[in-house]
Amino acid sequence: MTLAEDPSRFLGGLYISFWIPTAVLTAALVIKLPTIIRLWRDPLLRAVGGLLLLACAVFVFCTPSTIARVNRLVGVPNVSAPWCYSLITAFCGSCLLLIITWRNGLADRSAATRRAVRWVVAVYCGVILALWVLFALADAPVERLRDLDTYYANTPFMREETLLYLVAHCVACVITSRLIWNWARTDGLDALLRWGLKLLGAGYVLNLAFDSAKLTAVAARWSGHDLDWLSTDLAPPVAALSAILIAAGFILPHAGQYLHDRWRVRAAHRELRPLYQLMRTVSGEGVPFVLHATPELRLTRRETFIRDALLPLVRHVDTGLGRRSYDTALALGHPPDRARALAAAVVVLDAVEARGRTSEPSQPADSADTAHLLQEIGAVSRALHHPEEVAAVRARAAVAAESVSVHE
């Protein structure tokens, strides 16, 4: 069976339940909600929250089952039509407000920006009011759950109502998609933000496909033809896919940054393991296990434990050994930062052994060297990940010390 032979049957196989985009949009809203509540004064976050909430409402109230329930609850046939059209129009206005906020940023409080916001609010509130007025004037007694747009395409006032909401939706999507694609091509964007913008742009382009399908089906009725399948079978899955892409566009930058931060914290925690294990041999115990501790708290506790264990060792630090080890590491071909970390690892190992031999320090430690040691525990721990390199530096530094002693 091909599309040309039976388009409605073919497209029926591509059906996407409206509850799928609703679930994805709800997930995007839930992910964004804590940030929106915490930073409520941020107009960008308020615009994102409002857009996602309206998008969820559109798909909840535009399902045939919900349409029928609303009609029965109010007791007016097809009263869901102006309600759904109003939600879609409000969604369009939210899209434009979001782009205005995104484009101009928090610092822009110019008269032009305020005028643009007032213009969008006034125009789309006016469209919503006109939708209800047109519905009140129209005669639409037969309830239509899926094909109201085409069924009443030639009915006075219902015809204008359908055309009004589609044009308002189309204009908003054209402006929004153009601005988003221009932004996505801007240099210097974060990779996750760029991909999020691309997904948003694709979603709004699909919204234009939705409008085209609806308008073509309605125009076909005006000319006496029947292309209802464009409105009833093609437009709904296109709208569902568009919503999924828009939700993914909002989720990706936020979730990607969240996962990146979690990976960074966990990597830092693992990175400190060699030095942590060495400090456990000094203190005789480790960090107590806490079942519900966050990754950030576990990292902080491990850092604190290491520094607390290093403090008693500072008195046993041999600063001369540190300088010789640094010179040795440079001579072995290590870059300065790596050489400094290897030298610090040698000094820590030597201090641990010196503390085991005697509780009294052999010489006072240089404050600058010990401060660096306490600050750069990550670099020291990374050096301890490669014990063979530390051992090589330590052995050659010891030979250099013996050579100096012989010459003296």
mmCIF file of C-alpha atoms in Angstrom:
data_model
loop_
_atom_site.group_PDB
_atom_site.id
_atom_site.type_symbol
_atom_site.label_atom_id
_atom_site.label_comp_id
_atom_site.label_asym_id
_atom_site.label_seq_id
_atom_site.Cartn_x
_atom_site.Cartn_y
_atom_site.Cartn_z
ATOM 1 C CA MET A 1 0.000 0.000 0.000
ATOM 2 C CA THR A 2 1.558 3.313 -1.099
ATOM 3 C CA LEU A 3 0.939 6.850 0.034
ATOM 4 C CA ALA A 4 -0.603 7.772 -3.310
ATOM 5 C CA GLU A 5 -3.111 4.893 -3.152
ATOM 6 C CA ASP A 6 -4.330 5.418 0.420
ATOM 7 C CA PRO A 7 -2.547 8.190 2.321
ATOM 8 C CA SER A 8 -4.732 7.978 5.431
ATOM 9 C CA ARG A 9 -4.065 4.256 5.894
ATOM 10 C CA PHE A 10 -0.348 4.696 5.255
ATOM 11 C CA LEU A 11 -0.061 7.599 7.699
ATOM 12 C CA GLY A 12 -2.126 5.717 10.252
ATOM 13 C CA GLY A 13 0.851 3.411 10.641
ATOM 14 C CA LEU A 14 2.979 6.448 11.571
ATOM 15 C CA TYR A 15 0.640 7.446 14.397
ATOM 16 C CA ILE A 16 2.359 8.866 17.466
ATOM 17 C CA SER A 17 0.313 8.933 20.641
ATOM 18 C CA PHE A 18 -0.137 12.456 21.970
ATOM 19 C CA TRP A 19 0.814 11.144 25.396
ATOM 20 C CA ILE A 20 4.386 10.505 24.195
ATOM 21 C CA PRO A 21 5.203 14.194 23.488
ATOM 22 C CA THR A 22 3.233 15.103 26.621
ATOM 23 C CA ALA A 23 5.497 12.836 28.678
ATOM 24 C CA VAL A 24 8.648 14.251 27.041
ATOM 25 C CA LEU A 25 7.491 17.843 27.530
ATOM 26 C CA THR A 26 6.596 17.097 31.152
ATOM 27 C CA ALA A 27 10.059 15.619 31.692
ATOM 28 C CA ALA A 28 11.615 18.782 30.263
ATOM 29 C CA LEU A 29 9.459 20.912 32.568
ATOM 30 C CA VAL A 30 10.342 18.794 35.628
ATOM 31 C CA ILE A 31 14.063 19.079 34.826
ATOM 32 C CA LYS A 32 13.817 22.846 34.432
ATOM 33 C CA LEU A 33 11.407 23.454 37.328
ATOM 34 C CA PRO A 34 13.935 23.592 40.228
ATOM 35 C CA THR A 35 16.012 26.180 38.375
ATOM 36 C CA ILE A 36 12.899 28.167 37.406
ATOM 37 C CA ILE A 37 11.711 28.285 41.036
ATOM 38 C CA ARG A 38 15.161 29.161 42.374
ATOM 39 C CA LEU A 39 15.731 31.920 39.803
ATOM 40 C CA TRP A 40 12.149 33.098 39.347
ATOM 41 C CA ARG A 41 13.207 36.691 38.633
ATOM 42 C CA ASP A 42 15.010 35.531 35.482
ATOM 43 C CA PRO A 43 12.605 36.338 32.581
ATOM 44 C CA LEU A 44 14.306 33.780 30.347
ATOM 45 C CA LEU A 45 13.566 30.955 32.772
ATOM 46 C CA ARG A 46 10.005 32.168 33.270
ATOM 47 C CA ALA A 47 9.526 32.191 29.499
ATOM 48 C CA VAL A 48 10.910 28.645 29.202
ATOM 49 C CA GLY A 49 8.656 27.438 32.014
ATOM 50 C CA GLY A 50 5.587 29.068 30.513
ATOM 51 C CA LEU A 51 6.318 27.673 27.070
ATOM 52 C CA LEU A 52 6.792 24.109 28.329
ATOM 53 C CA LEU A 53 3.673 24.323 30.500
ATOM 54 C CA LEU A 54 1.582 25.557 27.586
ATOM 55 C CA ALA A 55 3.023 22.912 25.275
ATOM 56 C CA CYS A 56 2.032 20.204 27.781
ATOM 57 C CA ALA A 57 -1.455 21.712 28.051
ATOM 58 C CA VAL A 58 -1.836 21.741 24.260
ATOM 59 C CA PHE A 59 -1.199 18.013 23.965
ATOM 60 C CA VAL A 60 -3.310 17.141 27.016
ATOM 61 C CA PHE A 61 -6.363 19.083 25.848
ATOM 62 C CA CYS A 62 -6.021 18.346 22.112
ATOM 63 C CA THR A 63 -6.356 14.576 22.455
ATOM 64 C CA PRO A 64 -9.758 13.376 21.157
ATOM 65 C CA SER A 65 -10.662 11.819 24.516
ATOM 66 C CA THR A 66 -9.997 15.070 26.403
ATOM 67 C CA ILE A 67 -11.831 17.078 23.742
ATOM 68 C CA ALA A 68 -14.924 14.920 24.257
ATOM 69 C CA ARG A 69 -14.719 15.242 28.059
ATOM 70 C CA VAL A 70 -14.441 19.041 27.935
ATOM 71 C CA ASN A 71 -17.373 19.270 25.535
ATOM 72 C CA ARG A 72 -19.523 17.124 27.835
ATOM 73 C CA LEU A 73 -18.380 18.989 30.969
ATOM 74 C CA VAL A 74 -19.246 22.421 29.557
ATOM 75 C CA GLY A 75 -22.322 21.159 27.724
ATOM 76 C CA VAL A 76 -21.528 23.020 24.487
ATOM 77 C CA PRO A 77 -20.640 21.015 21.333
ATOM 78 C CA ASN A 78 -17.107 21.747 20.100
ATOM 79 C CA VAL A 79 -16.344 24.238 22.882
ATOM 80 C CA SER A 80 -12.947 22.529 23.010
ATOM 81 C CA ALA A 81 -12.141 24.139 19.661
ATOM 82 C CA PRO A 82 -11.639 27.731 20.896
ATOM 83 C CA TRP A 83 -10.056 26.380 24.080
ATOM 84 C CA CYS A 84 -7.476 24.310 22.169
ATOM 85 C CA TYR A 85 -6.923 27.081 19.647
ATOM 86 C CA SER A 86 -6.365 29.515 22.531
ATOM 87 C CA LEU A 87 -3.764 27.236 24.074
ATOM 88 C CA ILE A 88 -1.980 26.903 20.728
ATOM 89 C CA THR A 89 -2.066 30.682 20.247
ATOM 90 C CA ALA A 90 -0.736 31.272 23.772
ATOM 91 C CA PHE A 91 2.039 28.779 22.992
ATOM 92 C CA CYS A 92 2.894 30.831 19.891
ATOM 93 C CA GLY A 93 3.093 33.998 21.941
ATOM 94 C CA SER A 94 5.321 32.255 24.493
ATOM 95 C CA CYS A 95 7.667 31.215 21.692
ATOM 96 C CA LEU A 96 8.063 34.810 20.568
ATOM 97 C CA LEU A 97 8.525 36.099 24.122
ATOM 98 C CA LEU A 98 11.165 33.444 24.700
ATOM 99 C CA ILE A 99 13.086 34.491 21.612
ATOM 100 C CA ILE A 100 12.867 38.179 22.544
ATOM 101 C CA THR A 101 14.242 37.390 26.008
ATOM 102 C CA TRP A 102 16.937 35.094 24.631
ATOM 103 C CA ARG A 103 18.021 37.539 21.947
ATOM 104 C CA ASN A 104 18.179 40.654 24.121
ATOM 105 C CA GLY A 105 19.320 39.104 27.404
ATOM 106 C CA LEU A 106 18.790 40.236 30.984
ATOM 107 C CA ALA A 107 20.758 43.455 30.587
ATOM 108 C CA ASP A 108 18.562 44.798 27.789
ATOM 109 C CA ARG A 109 15.737 46.925 29.232
ATOM 110 C CA SER A 110 15.461 49.217 26.225
ATOM 111 C CA ALA A 111 12.231 50.822 25.109
ATOM 112 C CA ALA A 112 12.342 48.742 21.914
ATOM 113 C CA THR A 113 12.467 45.509 23.902
ATOM 114 C CA ARG A 114 9.589 46.570 26.149
ATOM 115 C CA ARG A 115 7.562 47.582 23.101
ATOM 116 C CA ALA A 116 8.211 44.218 21.450
ATOM 117 C CA VAL A 117 7.053 42.358 24.549
ATOM 118 C CA ARG A 118 3.906 44.502 24.860
ATOM 119 C CA TRP A 119 3.205 44.072 21.150
ATOM 120 C CA VAL A 120 3.423 40.267 21.330
ATOM 121 C CA VAL A 121 1.245 40.096 24.455
ATOM 122 C CA ALA A 122 -1.354 42.482 22.994
ATOM 123 C CA VAL A 123 -1.556 40.808 19.585
ATOM 124 C CA TYR A 124 -1.833 37.251 20.842
ATOM 125 C CA CYS A 125 -4.261 38.173 23.627
ATOM 126 C CA GLY A 126 -6.314 39.876 20.924
ATOM 127 C CA VAL A 127 -6.208 36.735 18.781
ATOM 128 C CA ILE A 128 -7.392 34.607 21.721
ATOM 129 C CA LEU A 129 -10.273 37.002 22.366
ATOM 130 C CA ALA A 130 -11.202 36.952 18.680
ATOM 131 C CA LEU A 131 -11.237 33.133 18.679
ATOM 132 C CA TRP A 132 -13.890 33.054 21.398
ATOM 133 C CA VAL A 133 -15.943 35.786 19.725
ATOM 134 C CA LEU A 134 -15.884 33.934 16.396
ATOM 135 C CA PHE A 135 -16.903 30.685 18.074
ATOM 136 C CA ALA A 136 -19.811 32.431 19.801
ATOM 137 C CA LEU A 137 -20.981 33.762 16.432
ATOM 138 C CA ALA A 138 -20.554 30.442 14.595
ATOM 139 C CA ASP A 139 -23.069 27.629 14.259
ATOM 140 C CA ALA A 140 -21.235 24.340 14.936
ATOM 141 C CA PRO A 141 -23.762 21.911 16.451
ATOM 142 C CA VAL A 142 -22.149 18.628 15.293
ATOM 143 C CA GLU A 143 -19.309 17.483 17.580
ATOM 144 C CA ARG A 144 -16.136 16.689 15.642
ATOM 145 C CA LEU A 145 -13.226 15.232 17.609
ATOM 146 C CA ARG A 146 -10.583 14.862 14.880
ATOM 147 C CA ASP A 147 -11.660 16.740 11.739
ATOM 148 C CA LEU A 148 -13.289 19.932 13.003
ATOM 149 C CA ASP A 149 -10.966 22.132 10.918
ATOM 150 C CA THR A 150 -12.006 20.597 7.615
ATOM 151 C CA TYR A 151 -15.603 19.681 8.554
ATOM 152 C CA TYR A 152 -16.413 23.340 9.267
ATOM 153 C CA ALA A 153 -14.015 24.789 6.669
ATOM 154 C CA ASN A 154 -16.897 26.450 4.789
ATOM 155 C CA THR A 155 -18.948 27.439 7.845
ATOM 156 C CA PRO A 156 -19.089 31.186 8.514
ATOM 157 C CA PHE A 157 -17.045 32.306 11.518
ATOM 158 C CA MET A 158 -15.668 28.788 12.119
ATOM 159 C CA ARG A 159 -13.808 29.199 8.821
ATOM 160 C CA GLU A 160 -12.314 32.483 10.036
ATOM 161 C CA GLU A 161 -11.519 30.996 13.441
ATOM 162 C CA THR A 162 -9.541 28.134 11.922
ATOM 163 C CA LEU A 163 -7.689 30.470 9.584
ATOM 164 C CA LEU A 164 -6.908 32.914 12.416
ATOM 165 C CA TYR A 165 -5.273 30.402 14.739
ATOM 166 C CA LEU A 166 -3.297 28.759 11.922
ATOM 167 C CA VAL A 167 -1.968 32.096 10.637
ATOM 168 C CA ALA A 168 -1.024 33.202 14.166
ATOM 169 C CA HIS A 169 0.746 29.896 14.742
ATOM 170 C CA CYS A 170 2.523 30.037 11.391
ATOM 171 C CA VAL A 171 3.792 33.604 11.853
ATOM 172 C CA ALA A 172 5.184 32.786 15.286
ATOM 173 C CA CYS A 173 6.911 29.636 14.031
ATOM 174 C CA VAL A 174 8.475 31.439 11.053
ATOM 175 C CA ILE A 175 9.953 34.164 13.252
ATOM 176 C CA THR A 176 11.024 31.753 15.983
ATOM 177 C CA SER A 177 12.660 29.208 13.688
ATOM 178 C CA ARG A 178 14.533 31.900 11.750
ATOM 179 C CA LEU A 179 15.938 33.489 14.915
ATOM 180 C CA ILE A 180 16.885 30.122 16.386
ATOM 181 C CA TRP A 181 18.748 28.987 13.266
ATOM 182 C CA ASN A 182 20.584 32.325 13.090
ATOM 183 C CA TRP A 183 21.605 31.904 16.716
ATOM 184 C CA ALA A 184 22.696 28.299 16.197
ATOM 185 C CA ARG A 185 25.179 29.469 13.553
ATOM 186 C CA THR A 186 26.776 31.988 15.936
ATOM 187 C CA ASP A 187 30.445 31.357 16.724
ATOM 188 C CA GLY A 188 31.561 30.476 20.237
ATOM 189 C CA LEU A 189 28.461 28.581 21.385
ATOM 190 C CA ASP A 190 28.734 25.664 23.773
ATOM 191 C CA ALA A 191 28.355 22.367 21.861
ATOM 192 C CA LEU A 192 25.375 21.221 23.943
ATOM 193 C CA LEU A 193 23.634 24.578 23.512
ATOM 194 C CA ARG A 194 24.262 24.483 19.758
ATOM 195 C CA TRP A 195 22.730 21.012 19.440
ATOM 196 C CA GLY A 196 19.826 22.076 21.642
ATOM 197 C CA LEU A 197 19.184 25.035 19.358
ATOM 198 C CA LYS A 198 19.336 22.771 16.302
ATOM 199 C CA LEU A 199 16.726 20.476 17.842
ATOM 200 C CA LEU A 200 14.550 23.481 18.686
ATOM 201 C CA GLY A 201 14.948 24.797 15.142
ATOM 202 C CA ALA A 202 13.970 21.430 13.662
ATOM 203 C CA GLY A 203 10.951 21.308 15.971
ATOM 204 C CA TYR A 204 9.705 24.710 14.843
ATOM 205 C CA VAL A 205 10.275 23.825 11.185
ATOM 206 C CA LEU A 206 8.050 20.782 11.720
ATOM 207 C CA ASN A 207 5.469 23.133 13.239
ATOM 208 C CA LEU A 208 5.477 24.921 9.885
ATOM 209 C CA ALA A 209 4.843 21.575 8.202
ATOM 210 C CA PHE A 210 1.886 21.108 10.580
ATOM 211 C CA ASP A 211 0.489 24.511 9.563
ATOM 212 C CA SER A 212 1.019 23.767 5.874
ATOM 213 C CA ALA A 213 -0.840 20.461 6.131
ATOM 214 C CA LYS A 214 -3.749 22.054 7.975
ATOM 215 C CA LEU A 215 -4.001 25.059 5.664
ATOM 216 C CA THR A 216 -3.793 22.904 2.528
ATOM 217 C CA ALA A 217 -6.574 20.627 3.774
ATOM 218 C CA VAL A 218 -8.799 23.610 4.639
ATOM 219 C CA ALA A 219 -8.076 25.349 1.315
ATOM 220 C CA ALA A 220 -8.906 22.122 -0.519
ATOM 221 C CA ARG A 221 -12.353 22.155 1.117
ATOM 222 C CA TRP A 222 -12.829 25.730 -0.055
ATOM 223 C CA SER A 223 -12.184 24.654 -3.630
ATOM 224 C CA GLY A 224 -14.433 21.578 -3.361
ATOM 225 C CA HIS A 225 -11.687 18.959 -2.970
ATOM 226 C CA ASP A 226 -11.046 16.460 -0.203
ATOM 227 C CA LEU A 227 -7.565 16.393 1.287
ATOM 228 C CA ASP A 228 -8.754 15.845 4.846
ATOM 229 C CA TRP A 229 -6.049 13.222 5.443
ATOM 230 C CA LEU A 230 -3.505 16.051 5.559
ATOM 231 C CA SER A 231 -5.271 17.480 8.616
ATOM 232 C CA THR A 232 -6.450 14.307 10.347
ATOM 233 C CA ASP A 233 -3.624 11.839 9.567
ATOM 234 C CA LEU A 234 -0.490 13.826 8.667
ATOM 235 C CA ALA A 235 -0.670 16.911 10.915
ATOM 236 C CA PRO A 236 -1.045 15.117 14.321
ATOM 237 C CA PRO A 237 2.112 12.945 14.078
ATOM 238 C CA VAL A 238 4.038 15.935 12.707
ATOM 239 C CA ALA A 239 2.914 17.987 15.719
ATOM 240 C CA ALA A 240 3.860 15.171 18.089
ATOM 241 C CA LEU A 241 7.325 14.805 16.559
ATOM 242 C CA SER A 242 7.765 18.575 16.653
ATOM 243 C CA ALA A 243 6.951 18.643 20.362
ATOM 244 C CA ILE A 244 9.428 15.841 21.060
ATOM 245 C CA LEU A 245 12.202 17.747 19.260
ATOM 246 C CA ILE A 246 11.363 20.996 21.068
ATOM 247 C CA ALA A 247 11.377 19.236 24.439
ATOM 248 C CA ALA A 248 14.670 17.538 23.590
ATOM 249 C CA GLY A 249 16.098 20.913 22.585
ATOM 250 C CA PHE A 250 15.323 22.278 26.039
ATOM 251 C CA ILE A 251 16.462 19.125 27.853
ATOM 252 C CA LEU A 252 19.790 18.575 26.080
ATOM 253 C CA PRO A 253 21.768 21.645 27.275
ATOM 254 C CA HIS A 254 20.500 21.321 30.849
ATOM 255 C CA ALA A 255 20.756 17.535 31.170
ATOM 256 C CA GLY A 256 24.049 17.462 29.288
ATOM 257 C CA GLN A 257 25.560 20.058 31.614
ATOM 258 C CA TYR A 258 24.171 18.184 34.623
ATOM 259 C CA LEU A 259 25.710 14.892 33.461
ATOM 260 C CA HIS A 260 28.986 16.629 32.624
ATOM 261 C CA ASP A 261 29.149 18.141 36.112
ATOM 262 C CA ARG A 262 28.381 14.752 37.702
ATOM 263 C CA TRP A 263 31.067 13.082 35.601
ATOM 264 C CA ARG A 264 33.584 15.780 36.540
ATOM 265 C CA VAL A 265 32.854 15.387 40.277
ATOM 266 C CA ARG A 266 33.052 11.608 40.154
ATOM 267 C CA ALA A 267 36.257 11.748 38.096
ATOM 268 C CA ALA A 268 37.812 14.102 40.654
ATOM 269 C CA HIS A 269 36.765 11.718 43.443
ATOM 270 C CA ARG A 270 38.373 8.757 41.676
ATOM 271 C CA GLU A 271 41.444 10.839 40.871
ATOM 272 C CA LEU A 272 42.112 11.400 44.589
ATOM 273 C CA ARG A 273 41.988 7.683 45.417
ATOM 274 C CA PRO A 274 45.786 6.986 45.354
ATOM 275 C CA LEU A 275 46.586 9.883 47.690
ATOM 276 C CA TYR A 276 43.566 9.041 49.841
ATOM 277 C CA GLN A 277 44.750 5.438 50.232
ATOM 278 C CA LEU A 278 48.229 6.669 51.175
ATOM 279 C CA MET A 279 46.782 9.049 53.790
ATOM 280 C CA ARG A 280 44.723 6.220 55.270
ATOM 281 C CA THR A 281 48.001 4.462 56.133
ATOM 282 C CA VAL A 282 48.980 7.616 58.037
ATOM 283 C CA SER A 283 45.750 8.208 59.973
ATOM 284 C CA GLY A 284 44.750 4.553 60.316
ATOM 285 C CA GLU A 285 41.182 5.225 59.174
ATOM 286 C CA GLY A 286 39.298 6.684 56.244
ATOM 287 C CA VAL A 287 36.222 8.782 55.584
ATOM 288 C CA PRO A 288 33.113 7.268 57.223
ATOM 289 C CA PHE A 289 30.634 5.942 54.658
ATOM 290 C CA VAL A 290 27.380 7.918 54.369
ATOM 291 C CA LEU A 291 24.679 6.198 52.317
ATOM 292 C CA HIS A 292 22.834 9.295 51.113
ATOM 293 C CA ALA A 293 25.832 11.572 50.574
ATOM 294 C CA THR A 294 25.843 13.434 47.257
ATOM 295 C CA PRO A 295 28.846 13.107 44.915
ATOM 296 C CA GLU A 296 29.830 16.700 45.743
ATOM 297 C CA LEU A 297 29.754 15.946 49.484
ATOM 298 C CA ARG A 298 31.817 12.775 49.051
ATOM 299 C CA LEU A 299 34.404 14.720 47.057
ATOM 300 C CA THR A 300 34.552 17.476 49.685
ATOM 301 C CA ARG A 301 34.906 14.943 52.506
ATOM 302 C CA ARG A 302 37.720 13.142 50.697
ATOM 303 C CA GLU A 303 39.560 16.428 50.004
ATOM 304 C CA THR A 304 39.171 17.494 53.619
ATOM 305 C CA PHE A 305 40.397 14.142 54.902
ATOM 306 C CA ILE A 306 43.493 14.255 52.692
ATOM 307 C CA ARG A 307 44.414 17.787 53.753
ATOM 308 C CA ASP A 308 43.818 16.984 57.426
ATOM 309 C CA ALA A 309 46.081 13.947 57.117
ATOM 310 C CA LEU A 310 48.740 15.931 55.250
ATOM 311 C CA LEU A 311 48.977 18.655 57.895
ATOM 312 C CA PRO A 312 50.906 16.527 60.458
ATOM 313 C CA LEU A 313 53.219 15.366 57.651
ATOM 314 C CA VAL A 314 54.179 18.933 56.753
ATOM 315 C CA ARG A 315 56.677 18.932 59.633
ATOM 316 C CA HIS A 316 58.504 15.997 58.008
ATOM 317 C CA VAL A 317 58.670 17.470 54.477
ATOM 318 C CA ASP A 318 62.205 17.595 53.097
ATOM 319 C CA THR A 319 62.204 20.699 50.915
ATOM 320 C CA GLY A 320 65.681 19.885 49.629
ATOM 321 C CA LEU A 321 64.399 16.535 48.388
ATOM 322 C CA GLY A 322 61.523 18.361 46.705
ATOM 323 C CA ARG A 323 63.885 20.654 44.769
ATOM 324 C CA ARG A 324 66.128 17.760 43.733
ATOM 325 C CA SER A 325 63.142 15.688 42.661
ATOM 326 C CA TYR A 326 61.804 18.573 40.592
ATOM 327 C CA ASP A 327 65.149 19.010 38.817
ATOM 328 C CA THR A 328 65.358 15.245 38.275
ATOM 329 C CA ALA A 329 61.855 15.107 36.781
ATOM 330 C CA LEU A 330 62.732 17.932 34.409
ATOM 331 C CA ALA A 331 65.905 16.094 33.426
ATOM 332 C CA LEU A 332 63.802 13.009 32.670
ATOM 333 C CA GLY A 333 61.819 15.037 30.150
ATOM 334 C CA HIS A 334 58.662 15.827 32.110
ATOM 335 C CA PRO A 335 57.044 19.238 31.587
ATOM 336 C CA PRO A 336 57.218 21.673 34.528
ATOM 337 C CA ASP A 337 53.701 21.033 35.900
ATOM 338 C CA ARG A 338 54.138 17.289 35.725
ATOM 339 C CA ALA A 339 57.625 17.548 37.227
ATOM 340 C CA ARG A 340 56.252 19.590 40.117
ATOM 341 C CA ALA A 341 53.541 16.992 40.784
ATOM 342 C CA LEU A 342 56.031 14.095 40.668
ATOM 343 C CA ALA A 343 58.349 15.956 43.045
ATOM 344 C CA ALA A 344 55.466 16.548 45.451
ATOM 345 C CA ALA A 345 54.560 12.844 45.315
ATOM 346 C CA VAL A 346 58.167 11.922 46.175
ATOM 347 C CA VAL A 347 58.121 14.388 49.079
ATOM 348 C CA VAL A 348 54.843 12.974 50.431
ATOM 349 C CA LEU A 349 56.118 9.389 50.265
ATOM 350 C CA ASP A 350 59.331 10.418 51.994
ATOM 351 C CA ALA A 351 57.384 12.320 54.686
ATOM 352 C CA VAL A 352 55.195 9.278 55.375
ATOM 353 C CA GLU A 353 58.274 7.104 55.834
ATOM 354 C CA ALA A 354 60.056 9.776 57.934
ATOM 355 C CA ARG A 355 57.035 10.041 60.229
ATOM 356 C CA GLY A 356 57.140 6.294 60.702
ATOM 357 C CA ARG A 357 60.785 6.441 61.725
ATOM 358 C CA THR A 358 60.574 9.399 64.102
ATOM 359 C CA SER A 359 57.982 11.826 65.408
ATOM 360 C CA GLU A 360 60.426 14.749 65.253
ATOM 361 C CA PRO A 361 61.056 16.562 61.971
ATOM 362 C CA SER A 362 64.580 16.555 60.591
ATOM 363 C CA GLN A 363 64.333 20.195 59.454
ATOM 364 C CA PRO A 364 61.696 22.909 59.233
ATOM 365 C CA ALA A 365 59.623 22.809 56.052
ATOM 366 C CA ASP A 366 59.417 25.704 53.636
ATOM 367 C CA SER A 367 55.932 27.302 53.950
ATOM 368 C CA ALA A 368 55.617 27.956 50.209
ATOM 369 C CA ASP A 369 56.362 24.318 49.337
ATOM 370 C CA THR A 370 53.934 22.957 51.918
ATOM 371 C CA ALA A 371 51.173 25.387 50.822
ATOM 372 C CA HIS A 372 51.570 24.183 47.243
ATOM 373 C CA LEU A 373 51.400 20.587 48.470
ATOM 374 C CA LEU A 374 48.095 21.173 50.276
ATOM 375 C CA GLN A 375 46.583 23.062 47.335
ATOM 376 C CA GLU A 376 47.585 20.654 44.553
ATOM 377 C CA ILE A 377 46.372 17.370 46.016
ATOM 378 C CA GLY A 378 44.730 16.462 42.703
ATOM 379 C CA ALA A 379 47.997 16.758 40.776
ATOM 380 C CA VAL A 380 49.875 14.813 43.474
ATOM 381 C CA SER A 381 47.289 12.040 43.407
ATOM 382 C CA ARG A 382 47.483 11.863 39.601
ATOM 383 C CA ALA A 383 51.238 11.452 39.906
ATOM 384 C CA LEU A 384 50.713 8.583 42.367
ATOM 385 C CA HIS A 385 48.613 6.876 39.693
ATOM 386 C CA HIS A 386 51.991 6.135 38.030
ATOM 387 C CA PRO A 387 54.200 4.667 40.780
ATOM 388 C CA GLU A 388 56.902 3.658 38.312
ATOM 389 C CA GLU A 389 57.476 7.316 37.324
ATOM 390 C CA VAL A 390 57.511 8.416 40.965
ATOM 391 C CA ALA A 391 59.983 5.637 41.816
ATOM 392 C CA ALA A 392 62.281 6.641 38.941
ATOM 393 C CA VAL A 393 62.338 10.273 40.036
ATOM 394 C CA ARG A 394 62.867 9.293 43.661
ATOM 395 C CA ALA A 395 65.745 6.947 42.856
ATOM 396 C CA ARG A 396 67.572 9.483 40.710
ATOM 397 C CA ALA A 397 66.993 12.217 43.281
ATOM 398 C CA ALA A 398 68.548 9.974 45.938
ATOM 399 C CA VAL A 399 71.583 9.369 43.702
ATOM 400 C CA ALA A 400 71.886 13.135 43.197
ATOM 401 C CA ALA A 401 71.791 13.662 46.958
ATOM 402 C CA GLU A 402 74.535 11.090 47.513
ATOM 403 C CA SER A 403 76.653 12.736 44.819
ATOM 404 C CA VAL A 404 76.314 16.113 46.542
ATOM 405 C CA SER A 405 77.309 14.583 49.854
ATOM 406 C CA VAL A 406 80.426 12.969 48.370
ATOM 407 C CA HIS A 407 81.564 16.244 46.809
ATOM 408 C CA GLU A 408 81.051 18.040 50.085
#
